[in-house]
Amino acid sequence: PRSAWAEEKATPDKAEPTLVLATFGSTQDERDTLFEAVSAKVRQRYPDVRIERAWTSKHYSKTRANPENAPNLAVVLGRLGAEGDTVVAVQSLHVVPGYEYDTVKEITERFANMPKLMERTACGAPLLGSSHDAEALAEILIAANPVKAGEAVILVGHGAHNGSGSLAYPALENALMRRNPNYFVDNLEGEGGLEPILASLRKSGVKRVYLMPLLTTLGDHARNDIFGKEAGSRQSRIAASGFTVVPVQKSLADLPDVAGIYAEHAVEALKSLGFAPKGGQ
């Protein structure tokens, strides 16, 4: 049975919740598409929620004209605590549970029970935080990129080197291929690779390949590593292998239902702190 102390801790000390959306940041893609979309969906459930933003990319913060306009998560949580906002949920806007997400989670947990600053915190899962998320994202991606016979889709993610992060990509590819075998997931870093995908395409007789970033922004990776004109870019390598390449210049943030997955994770984090939704379910 739960103790009276635990019951007390599960009840927030304030009427309205506070949510921090933690994003990597891009020096080329300045749009706040995902931040705004997730914020809007969370406010449907929590109309009076306070939403702050934090950046996890050190390079992004350093290249800003005024770095104070791109504070990191520790700075944001410290400010909130100093202002008396001591019960805070943090939602990662990263794609997989890789290094960036692990850092967000660690910082969020370290601020919990911090004397005279922060009392309770919770961290929401990234986009591909579970097998359920992989199934949901697969449905979204296939609906957004329908293909005909002789066509395929290659989605290119950043990649991850840690266990849980690297497993998220094959989980998504498995969910996609069970729906349509001509959907593939490639990584710029880590495990996997383009050559095995190209070999599969040749065997299946595919002629046209739709190439889309599995990223939340159209930043350096998308512009250079995926769609770049250099011989080493994904688009150039696929074209050099004899396929017609159709670049899909969209990020995950351009797919409205993607924000819904992040928002659900944020709602779960807020619920774990004792904040019940007031808006629609």
PDB file of C-alpha atoms in Angstrom:
ATOM      1  CA  PRO A   1       0.000   0.000   0.000  1.00  0.00           C
ATOM      2  CA  ARG A   2       1.090   3.561  -0.660  1.00  0.00           C
ATOM      3  CA  SER A   3       2.092   5.655   2.316  1.00  0.00           C
ATOM      4  CA  ALA A   4       0.390   8.889   3.310  1.00  0.00           C
ATOM      5  CA  TRP A   5       3.652  10.658   2.368  1.00  0.00           C
ATOM      6  CA  ALA A   6       3.472   9.211  -1.139  1.00  0.00           C
ATOM      7  CA  GLU A   7      -0.145  10.297  -1.497  1.00  0.00           C
ATOM      8  CA  GLU A   8       0.787  13.785  -0.404  1.00  0.00           C
ATOM      9  CA  LYS A   9       3.686  13.938  -2.849  1.00  0.00           C
ATOM     10  CA  ALA A  10       1.410  12.881  -5.704  1.00  0.00           C
ATOM     11  CA  THR A  11      -0.715  16.000  -5.177  1.00  0.00           C
ATOM     12  CA  PRO A  12       0.725  19.140  -6.769  1.00  0.00           C
ATOM     13  CA  ASP A  13       1.264  22.218  -4.619  1.00  0.00           C
ATOM     14  CA  LYS A  14      -0.022  24.553  -7.301  1.00  0.00           C
ATOM     15  CA  ALA A  15      -3.150  24.700  -9.418  1.00  0.00           C
ATOM     16  CA  GLU A  16      -1.568  24.851 -12.882  1.00  0.00           C
ATOM     17  CA  PRO A  17       1.250  22.754 -14.368  1.00  0.00           C
ATOM     18  CA  THR A  18       4.539  23.859 -15.881  1.00  0.00           C
ATOM     19  CA  LEU A  19       6.045  22.112 -18.901  1.00  0.00           C
ATOM     20  CA  VAL A  20       9.470  22.579 -20.460  1.00  0.00           C
ATOM     21  CA  LEU A  21       9.888  21.454 -24.077  1.00  0.00           C
ATOM     22  CA  ALA A  22      13.526  20.486 -24.647  1.00  0.00           C
ATOM     23  CA  THR A  23      14.651  20.647 -28.279  1.00  0.00           C
ATOM     24  CA  PHE A  24      18.038  20.182 -29.947  1.00  0.00           C
ATOM     25  CA  GLY A  25      17.925  23.328 -32.079  1.00  0.00           C
ATOM     26  CA  SER A  26      19.097  23.964 -35.637  1.00  0.00           C
ATOM     27  CA  THR A  27      21.338  26.718 -36.973  1.00  0.00           C
ATOM     28  CA  GLN A  28      19.633  26.516 -40.382  1.00  0.00           C
ATOM     29  CA  ASP A  29      15.991  25.752 -39.604  1.00  0.00           C
ATOM     30  CA  GLU A  30      14.726  28.546 -37.372  1.00  0.00           C
ATOM     31  CA  ARG A  31      11.070  27.579 -37.476  1.00  0.00           C
ATOM     32  CA  ASP A  32       9.325  26.665 -34.245  1.00  0.00           C
ATOM     33  CA  THR A  33       6.915  24.323 -36.014  1.00  0.00           C
ATOM     34  CA  LEU A  34       7.218  21.383 -33.638  1.00  0.00           C
ATOM     35  CA  PHE A  35       7.381  23.493 -30.492  1.00  0.00           C
ATOM     36  CA  GLU A  36       4.239  25.379 -31.451  1.00  0.00           C
ATOM     37  CA  ALA A  37       2.373  22.246 -32.550  1.00  0.00           C
ATOM     38  CA  VAL A  38       3.162  20.311 -29.360  1.00  0.00           C
ATOM     39  CA  SER A  39       2.330  23.347 -27.235  1.00  0.00           C
ATOM     40  CA  ALA A  40      -1.055  23.714 -28.917  1.00  0.00           C
ATOM     41  CA  LYS A  41      -1.930  20.041 -28.416  1.00  0.00           C
ATOM     42  CA  VAL A  42      -0.898  20.065 -24.763  1.00  0.00           C
ATOM     43  CA  ARG A  43      -3.001  23.182 -24.165  1.00  0.00           C
ATOM     44  CA  GLN A  44      -6.044  21.309 -25.437  1.00  0.00           C
ATOM     45  CA  ARG A  45      -5.679  19.128 -22.347  1.00  0.00           C
ATOM     46  CA  TYR A  46      -4.171  21.727 -20.010  1.00  0.00           C
ATOM     47  CA  PRO A  47      -5.534  25.155 -21.064  1.00  0.00           C
ATOM     48  CA  ASP A  48      -3.580  27.066 -18.405  1.00  0.00           C
ATOM     49  CA  VAL A  49      -0.268  25.221 -18.623  1.00  0.00           C
ATOM     50  CA  ARG A  50       2.901  27.312 -18.476  1.00  0.00           C
ATOM     51  CA  ILE A  51       5.222  26.228 -21.307  1.00  0.00           C
ATOM     52  CA  GLU A  52       8.916  27.062 -21.443  1.00  0.00           C
ATOM     53  CA  ARG A  53      11.543  26.092 -23.998  1.00  0.00           C
ATOM     54  CA  ALA A  54      15.089  24.798 -23.537  1.00  0.00           C
ATOM     55  CA  TRP A  55      17.808  23.869 -26.039  1.00  0.00           C
ATOM     56  CA  THR A  56      20.158  20.905 -25.729  1.00  0.00           C
ATOM     57  CA  SER A  57      22.643  21.732 -28.510  1.00  0.00           C
ATOM     58  CA  LYS A  58      25.702  23.576 -27.175  1.00  0.00           C
ATOM     59  CA  HIS A  59      26.652  24.534 -30.738  1.00  0.00           C
ATOM     60  CA  TYR A  60      23.223  26.052 -31.329  1.00  0.00           C
ATOM     61  CA  SER A  61      23.411  28.183 -28.187  1.00  0.00           C
ATOM     62  CA  LYS A  62      26.956  29.363 -28.988  1.00  0.00           C
ATOM     63  CA  THR A  63      26.068  30.415 -32.521  1.00  0.00           C
ATOM     64  CA  ARG A  64      23.084  32.496 -31.454  1.00  0.00           C
ATOM     65  CA  ALA A  65      23.550  36.272 -31.574  1.00  0.00           C
ATOM     66  CA  ASN A  66      22.333  36.317 -27.973  1.00  0.00           C
ATOM     67  CA  PRO A  67      22.910  32.931 -26.259  1.00  0.00           C
ATOM     68  CA  GLU A  68      20.591  33.990 -23.447  1.00  0.00           C
ATOM     69  CA  ASN A  69      17.743  33.563 -25.931  1.00  0.00           C
ATOM     70  CA  ALA A  70      18.605  29.851 -26.234  1.00  0.00           C
ATOM     71  CA  PRO A  71      19.061  28.681 -22.615  1.00  0.00           C
ATOM     72  CA  ASN A  72      19.902  25.070 -21.855  1.00  0.00           C
ATOM     73  CA  LEU A  73      17.684  22.860 -19.703  1.00  0.00           C
ATOM     74  CA  ALA A  74      19.633  23.320 -16.479  1.00  0.00           C
ATOM     75  CA  VAL A  75      19.385  27.102 -16.811  1.00  0.00           C
ATOM     76  CA  VAL A  76      15.630  26.950 -17.444  1.00  0.00           C
ATOM     77  CA  LEU A  77      14.952  24.590 -14.535  1.00  0.00           C
ATOM     78  CA  GLY A  78      17.138  26.702 -12.242  1.00  0.00           C
ATOM     79  CA  ARG A  79      15.212  29.838 -13.167  1.00  0.00           C
ATOM     80  CA  LEU A  80      11.857  28.149 -12.676  1.00  0.00           C
ATOM     81  CA  GLY A  81      12.901  26.900  -9.257  1.00  0.00           C
ATOM     82  CA  ALA A  82      14.159  30.335  -8.250  1.00  0.00           C
ATOM     83  CA  GLU A  83      10.784  31.758  -9.280  1.00  0.00           C
ATOM     84  CA  GLY A  84       9.050  29.278  -6.985  1.00  0.00           C
ATOM     85  CA  ASP A  85       7.921  26.902  -9.753  1.00  0.00           C
ATOM     86  CA  THR A  86       9.050  23.699  -8.047  1.00  0.00           C
ATOM     87  CA  VAL A  87       6.939  21.005  -9.771  1.00  0.00           C
ATOM     88  CA  VAL A  88       7.914  20.767 -13.451  1.00  0.00           C
ATOM     89  CA  ALA A  89       7.531  18.283 -16.312  1.00  0.00           C
ATOM     90  CA  VAL A  90      10.116  18.185 -19.091  1.00  0.00           C
ATOM     91  CA  GLN A  91       9.231  16.833 -22.530  1.00  0.00           C
ATOM     92  CA  SER A  92      12.011  15.809 -24.870  1.00  0.00           C
ATOM     93  CA  LEU A  93      11.462  16.746 -28.522  1.00  0.00           C
ATOM     94  CA  HIS A  94      14.147  14.318 -29.687  1.00  0.00           C
ATOM     95  CA  VAL A  95      13.425  11.380 -31.970  1.00  0.00           C
ATOM     96  CA  VAL A  96      15.017   8.423 -30.168  1.00  0.00           C
ATOM     97  CA  PRO A  97      16.241   7.716 -26.619  1.00  0.00           C
ATOM     98  CA  GLY A  98      19.842   8.467 -27.585  1.00  0.00           C
ATOM     99  CA  TYR A  99      22.533  10.603 -26.002  1.00  0.00           C
ATOM    100  CA  GLU A 100      20.578  13.865 -26.180  1.00  0.00           C
ATOM    101  CA  TYR A 101      17.500  12.336 -24.569  1.00  0.00           C
ATOM    102  CA  ASP A 102      19.584  10.581 -21.904  1.00  0.00           C
ATOM    103  CA  THR A 103      21.108  13.957 -21.033  1.00  0.00           C
ATOM    104  CA  VAL A 104      17.673  15.580 -20.791  1.00  0.00           C
ATOM    105  CA  LYS A 105      16.445  12.794 -18.537  1.00  0.00           C
ATOM    106  CA  GLU A 106      19.517  12.935 -16.311  1.00  0.00           C
ATOM    107  CA  ILE A 107      19.293  16.702 -15.841  1.00  0.00           C
ATOM    108  CA  THR A 108      15.553  16.473 -15.142  1.00  0.00           C
ATOM    109  CA  GLU A 109      16.074  13.770 -12.519  1.00  0.00           C
ATOM    110  CA  ARG A 110      18.925  15.650 -10.846  1.00  0.00           C
ATOM    111  CA  PHE A 111      16.666  18.627 -10.246  1.00  0.00           C
ATOM    112  CA  ALA A 112      14.127  16.479  -8.362  1.00  0.00           C
ATOM    113  CA  ASN A 113      14.291  16.909  -4.576  1.00  0.00           C
ATOM    114  CA  MET A 114      16.832  19.699  -4.909  1.00  0.00           C
ATOM    115  CA  PRO A 115      16.726  21.596  -1.603  1.00  0.00           C
ATOM    116  CA  LYS A 116      15.334  25.140  -1.786  1.00  0.00           C
ATOM    117  CA  LEU A 117      15.006  24.956  -5.577  1.00  0.00           C
ATOM    118  CA  MET A 118      12.999  22.102  -7.090  1.00  0.00           C
ATOM    119  CA  GLU A 119      10.704  19.567  -5.462  1.00  0.00           C
ATOM    120  CA  ARG A 120       9.436  17.199  -8.135  1.00  0.00           C
ATOM    121  CA  THR A 121      10.171  16.656 -11.815  1.00  0.00           C
ATOM    122  CA  ALA A 122       9.139  14.208 -14.533  1.00  0.00           C
ATOM    123  CA  CYS A 123      10.552  13.568 -17.999  1.00  0.00           C
ATOM    124  CA  GLY A 124       8.459  12.608 -21.036  1.00  0.00           C
ATOM    125  CA  ALA A 125       9.702   9.976 -23.508  1.00  0.00           C
ATOM    126  CA  PRO A 126      11.055  10.952 -26.961  1.00  0.00           C
ATOM    127  CA  LEU A 127       9.158  10.292 -30.187  1.00  0.00           C
ATOM    128  CA  LEU A 128      10.242   6.638 -30.435  1.00  0.00           C
ATOM    129  CA  GLY A 129      10.140   5.805 -26.754  1.00  0.00           C
ATOM    130  CA  SER A 130       8.315   2.477 -27.069  1.00  0.00           C
ATOM    131  CA  SER A 131       7.106  -0.162 -29.519  1.00  0.00           C
ATOM    132  CA  HIS A 132       3.690   1.514 -29.398  1.00  0.00           C
ATOM    133  CA  ASP A 133       5.320   4.744 -30.594  1.00  0.00           C
ATOM    134  CA  ALA A 134       7.012   2.888 -33.458  1.00  0.00           C
ATOM    135  CA  GLU A 135       3.659   1.511 -34.614  1.00  0.00           C
ATOM    136  CA  ALA A 136       2.006   4.939 -34.376  1.00  0.00           C
ATOM    137  CA  LEU A 137       4.806   6.690 -36.273  1.00  0.00           C
ATOM    138  CA  ALA A 138       4.805   3.986 -38.954  1.00  0.00           C
ATOM    139  CA  GLU A 139       1.121   4.679 -39.627  1.00  0.00           C
ATOM    140  CA  ILE A 140       1.807   8.420 -39.874  1.00  0.00           C
ATOM    141  CA  LEU A 141       4.777   8.018 -42.239  1.00  0.00           C
ATOM    142  CA  ILE A 142       3.006   5.622 -44.586  1.00  0.00           C
ATOM    143  CA  ALA A 143      -0.055   7.860 -44.767  1.00  0.00           C
ATOM    144  CA  ALA A 144       2.173  10.843 -45.583  1.00  0.00           C
ATOM    145  CA  ASN A 145       4.258   8.992 -48.191  1.00  0.00           C
ATOM    146  CA  PRO A 146       2.058   6.597 -50.192  1.00  0.00           C
ATOM    147  CA  VAL A 147       3.945   4.610 -52.839  1.00  0.00           C
ATOM    148  CA  LYS A 148       2.953   2.611 -55.897  1.00  0.00           C
ATOM    149  CA  ALA A 149       4.470  -0.508 -57.428  1.00  0.00           C
ATOM    150  CA  GLY A 150       8.109   0.075 -58.344  1.00  0.00           C
ATOM    151  CA  GLU A 151       8.514   2.796 -55.718  1.00  0.00           C
ATOM    152  CA  ALA A 152      10.090   2.851 -52.265  1.00  0.00           C
ATOM    153  CA  VAL A 153      10.687   5.244 -49.369  1.00  0.00           C
ATOM    154  CA  ILE A 154      13.983   5.651 -47.535  1.00  0.00           C
ATOM    155  CA  LEU A 155      13.780   7.562 -44.264  1.00  0.00           C
ATOM    156  CA  VAL A 156      17.126   8.850 -43.003  1.00  0.00           C
ATOM    157  CA  GLY A 157      17.664   9.402 -39.294  1.00  0.00           C
ATOM    158  CA  HIS A 158      20.609  10.718 -37.351  1.00  0.00           C
ATOM    159  CA  GLY A 159      21.434   7.369 -35.762  1.00  0.00           C
ATOM    160  CA  ALA A 160      22.461   6.532 -32.203  1.00  0.00           C
ATOM    161  CA  HIS A 161      25.297   4.646 -30.548  1.00  0.00           C
ATOM    162  CA  ASN A 162      23.643   3.664 -27.263  1.00  0.00           C
ATOM    163  CA  GLY A 163      21.536   0.524 -26.848  1.00  0.00           C
ATOM    164  CA  SER A 164      18.009   1.875 -26.497  1.00  0.00           C
ATOM    165  CA  GLY A 165      18.543   4.614 -29.046  1.00  0.00           C
ATOM    166  CA  SER A 166      19.996   2.331 -31.713  1.00  0.00           C
ATOM    167  CA  LEU A 167      17.175  -0.193 -31.216  1.00  0.00           C
ATOM    168  CA  ALA A 168      14.505   2.425 -31.921  1.00  0.00           C
ATOM    169  CA  TYR A 169      15.363   2.640 -35.633  1.00  0.00           C
ATOM    170  CA  PRO A 170      15.042  -1.066 -36.465  1.00  0.00           C
ATOM    171  CA  ALA A 171      11.836  -1.150 -34.392  1.00  0.00           C
ATOM    172  CA  LEU A 172      10.404   1.563 -36.628  1.00  0.00           C
ATOM    173  CA  GLU A 173      11.625  -0.141 -39.803  1.00  0.00           C
ATOM    174  CA  ASN A 174      10.025  -3.396 -38.672  1.00  0.00           C
ATOM    175  CA  ALA A 175       6.722  -1.613 -38.060  1.00  0.00           C
ATOM    176  CA  LEU A 176       6.939  -0.001 -41.504  1.00  0.00           C
ATOM    177  CA  MET A 177       7.856  -3.182 -43.377  1.00  0.00           C
ATOM    178  CA  ARG A 178       5.003  -5.145 -41.856  1.00  0.00           C
ATOM    179  CA  ARG A 179       2.739  -2.618 -43.550  1.00  0.00           C
ATOM    180  CA  ASN A 180       4.738  -2.191 -46.746  1.00  0.00           C
ATOM    181  CA  PRO A 181       8.080  -3.938 -47.483  1.00  0.00           C
ATOM    182  CA  ASN A 182       9.306  -1.000 -49.573  1.00  0.00           C
ATOM    183  CA  TYR A 183       9.825   1.338 -46.602  1.00  0.00           C
ATOM    184  CA  PHE A 184      13.363   1.499 -45.213  1.00  0.00           C
ATOM    185  CA  VAL A 185      15.157   3.307 -42.390  1.00  0.00           C
ATOM    186  CA  ASP A 186      18.740   4.442 -42.893  1.00  0.00           C
ATOM    187  CA  ASN A 187      21.045   6.135 -40.346  1.00  0.00           C
ATOM    188  CA  LEU A 188      23.731   8.741 -40.874  1.00  0.00           C
ATOM    189  CA  GLU A 189      25.612   7.385 -37.846  1.00  0.00           C
ATOM    190  CA  GLY A 190      25.649   4.159 -35.873  1.00  0.00           C
ATOM    191  CA  GLU A 191      24.382   0.797 -37.081  1.00  0.00           C
ATOM    192  CA  GLY A 192      22.729   0.119 -40.410  1.00  0.00           C
ATOM    193  CA  GLY A 193      23.756   1.582 -43.720  1.00  0.00           C
ATOM    194  CA  LEU A 194      22.599   2.486 -47.191  1.00  0.00           C
ATOM    195  CA  GLU A 195      24.219  -0.348 -49.191  1.00  0.00           C
ATOM    196  CA  PRO A 196      22.037  -3.183 -47.811  1.00  0.00           C
ATOM    197  CA  ILE A 197      18.967  -1.075 -48.580  1.00  0.00           C
ATOM    198  CA  LEU A 198      20.105  -0.460 -52.165  1.00  0.00           C
ATOM    199  CA  ALA A 199      20.717  -4.176 -52.606  1.00  0.00           C
ATOM    200  CA  SER A 200      17.147  -4.916 -51.476  1.00  0.00           C
ATOM    201  CA  LEU A 201      15.781  -2.307 -53.853  1.00  0.00           C
ATOM    202  CA  ARG A 202      17.611  -3.845 -56.808  1.00  0.00           C
ATOM    203  CA  LYS A 203      16.211  -7.284 -56.008  1.00  0.00           C
ATOM    204  CA  SER A 204      12.657  -5.975 -55.730  1.00  0.00           C
ATOM    205  CA  GLY A 205      12.824  -4.041 -59.001  1.00  0.00           C
ATOM    206  CA  VAL A 206      12.265  -0.609 -57.486  1.00  0.00           C
ATOM    207  CA  LYS A 207      13.009   2.279 -59.863  1.00  0.00           C
ATOM    208  CA  ARG A 208      11.867   5.376 -57.950  1.00  0.00           C
ATOM    209  CA  VAL A 209      12.957   6.229 -54.395  1.00  0.00           C
ATOM    210  CA  TYR A 210      11.385   8.868 -52.177  1.00  0.00           C
ATOM    211  CA  LEU A 211      13.985  10.221 -49.776  1.00  0.00           C
ATOM    212  CA  MET A 212      12.819  11.845 -46.521  1.00  0.00           C
ATOM    213  CA  PRO A 213      14.646  12.938 -43.351  1.00  0.00           C
ATOM    214  CA  LEU A 214      13.673  11.164 -40.145  1.00  0.00           C
ATOM    215  CA  LEU A 215      14.534  14.384 -38.346  1.00  0.00           C
ATOM    216  CA  THR A 216      12.527  17.104 -36.629  1.00  0.00           C
ATOM    217  CA  THR A 217      14.208  19.950 -38.524  1.00  0.00           C
ATOM    218  CA  LEU A 218      15.622  20.532 -42.013  1.00  0.00           C
ATOM    219  CA  GLY A 219      19.013  21.565 -40.652  1.00  0.00           C
ATOM    220  CA  ASP A 220      22.607  20.770 -41.611  1.00  0.00           C
ATOM    221  CA  HIS A 221      22.082  17.016 -41.769  1.00  0.00           C
ATOM    222  CA  ALA A 222      19.113  17.318 -44.116  1.00  0.00           C
ATOM    223  CA  ARG A 223      20.597  19.975 -46.379  1.00  0.00           C
ATOM    224  CA  ASN A 224      24.084  18.484 -46.644  1.00  0.00           C
ATOM    225  CA  ASP A 225      24.189  14.814 -45.624  1.00  0.00           C
ATOM    226  CA  ILE A 226      20.821  13.819 -47.086  1.00  0.00           C
ATOM    227  CA  PHE A 227      19.998  16.216 -49.943  1.00  0.00           C
ATOM    228  CA  GLY A 228      23.465  17.665 -50.603  1.00  0.00           C
ATOM    229  CA  LYS A 229      24.991  17.832 -54.091  1.00  0.00           C
ATOM    230  CA  GLU A 230      28.239  16.242 -52.937  1.00  0.00           C
ATOM    231  CA  ALA A 231      28.955  12.658 -54.024  1.00  0.00           C
ATOM    232  CA  GLY A 232      28.697  11.377 -50.449  1.00  0.00           C
ATOM    233  CA  SER A 233      25.178  12.609 -49.734  1.00  0.00           C
ATOM    234  CA  ARG A 234      22.354  10.086 -49.547  1.00  0.00           C
ATOM    235  CA  GLN A 235      20.606  11.604 -52.556  1.00  0.00           C
ATOM    236  CA  SER A 236      23.771  11.473 -54.699  1.00  0.00           C
ATOM    237  CA  ARG A 237      24.612   7.903 -53.690  1.00  0.00           C
ATOM    238  CA  ILE A 238      21.111   6.606 -54.418  1.00  0.00           C
ATOM    239  CA  ALA A 239      21.026   8.395 -57.786  1.00  0.00           C
ATOM    240  CA  ALA A 240      24.496   7.051 -58.659  1.00  0.00           C
ATOM    241  CA  SER A 241      23.124   3.547 -58.056  1.00  0.00           C
ATOM    242  CA  GLY A 242      20.655   4.019 -60.905  1.00  0.00           C
ATOM    243  CA  PHE A 243      17.488   4.995 -59.052  1.00  0.00           C
ATOM    244  CA  THR A 244      15.317   8.030 -59.685  1.00  0.00           C
ATOM    245  CA  VAL A 245      15.386  10.008 -56.445  1.00  0.00           C
ATOM    246  CA  VAL A 246      12.476  12.173 -55.331  1.00  0.00           C
ATOM    247  CA  PRO A 247      13.571  14.385 -52.402  1.00  0.00           C
ATOM    248  CA  VAL A 248      10.834  14.882 -49.819  1.00  0.00           C
ATOM    249  CA  GLN A 249      11.854  18.207 -48.301  1.00  0.00           C
ATOM    250  CA  LYS A 250       9.839  17.768 -45.128  1.00  0.00           C
ATOM    251  CA  SER A 251      10.810  17.127 -41.541  1.00  0.00           C
ATOM    252  CA  LEU A 252       8.855  15.154 -38.971  1.00  0.00           C
ATOM    253  CA  ALA A 253       7.640  18.501 -37.643  1.00  0.00           C
ATOM    254  CA  ASP A 254       5.760  19.003 -40.913  1.00  0.00           C
ATOM    255  CA  LEU A 255       3.553  15.986 -40.163  1.00  0.00           C
ATOM    256  CA  PRO A 256       0.818  17.240 -37.784  1.00  0.00           C
ATOM    257  CA  ASP A 257       0.159  13.871 -36.135  1.00  0.00           C
ATOM    258  CA  VAL A 258       3.785  13.592 -35.000  1.00  0.00           C
ATOM    259  CA  ALA A 259       3.173  16.412 -32.538  1.00  0.00           C
ATOM    260  CA  GLY A 260       0.361  14.319 -31.111  1.00  0.00           C
ATOM    261  CA  ILE A 261       2.794  11.575 -30.032  1.00  0.00           C
ATOM    262  CA  TYR A 262       5.005  14.085 -28.238  1.00  0.00           C
ATOM    263  CA  ALA A 263       1.962  15.702 -26.640  1.00  0.00           C
ATOM    264  CA  GLU A 264       0.725  12.369 -25.292  1.00  0.00           C
ATOM    265  CA  HIS A 265       4.108  11.782 -23.694  1.00  0.00           C
ATOM    266  CA  ALA A 266       3.983  15.256 -22.138  1.00  0.00           C
ATOM    267  CA  VAL A 267       0.492  14.569 -20.796  1.00  0.00           C
ATOM    268  CA  GLU A 268       1.718  11.348 -19.175  1.00  0.00           C
ATOM    269  CA  ALA A 269       4.580  13.235 -17.529  1.00  0.00           C
ATOM    270  CA  LEU A 270       2.183  15.879 -16.189  1.00  0.00           C
ATOM    271  CA  LYS A 271      -0.193  13.200 -14.922  1.00  0.00           C
ATOM    272  CA  SER A 272       2.682  11.520 -13.049  1.00  0.00           C
ATOM    273  CA  LEU A 273       3.150  14.793 -11.157  1.00  0.00           C
ATOM    274  CA  GLY A 274      -0.518  14.799 -10.134  1.00  0.00           C
ATOM    275  CA  PHE A 275      -1.910  17.207 -12.707  1.00  0.00           C
ATOM    276  CA  ALA A 276      -5.179  15.940 -14.180  1.00  0.00           C
ATOM    277  CA  PRO A 277      -6.143  17.204 -17.663  1.00  0.00           C
ATOM    278  CA  LYS A 278      -8.901  19.776 -17.801  1.00  0.00           C
ATOM    279  CA  GLY A 279      -9.487  19.744 -21.542  1.00  0.00           C
ATOM    280  CA  GLY A 280     -10.638  17.026 -23.943  1.00  0.00           C
ATOM    281  CA  GLN A 281      -9.305  13.503 -23.682  1.00  0.00           C
TER     282      GLN A 281
END
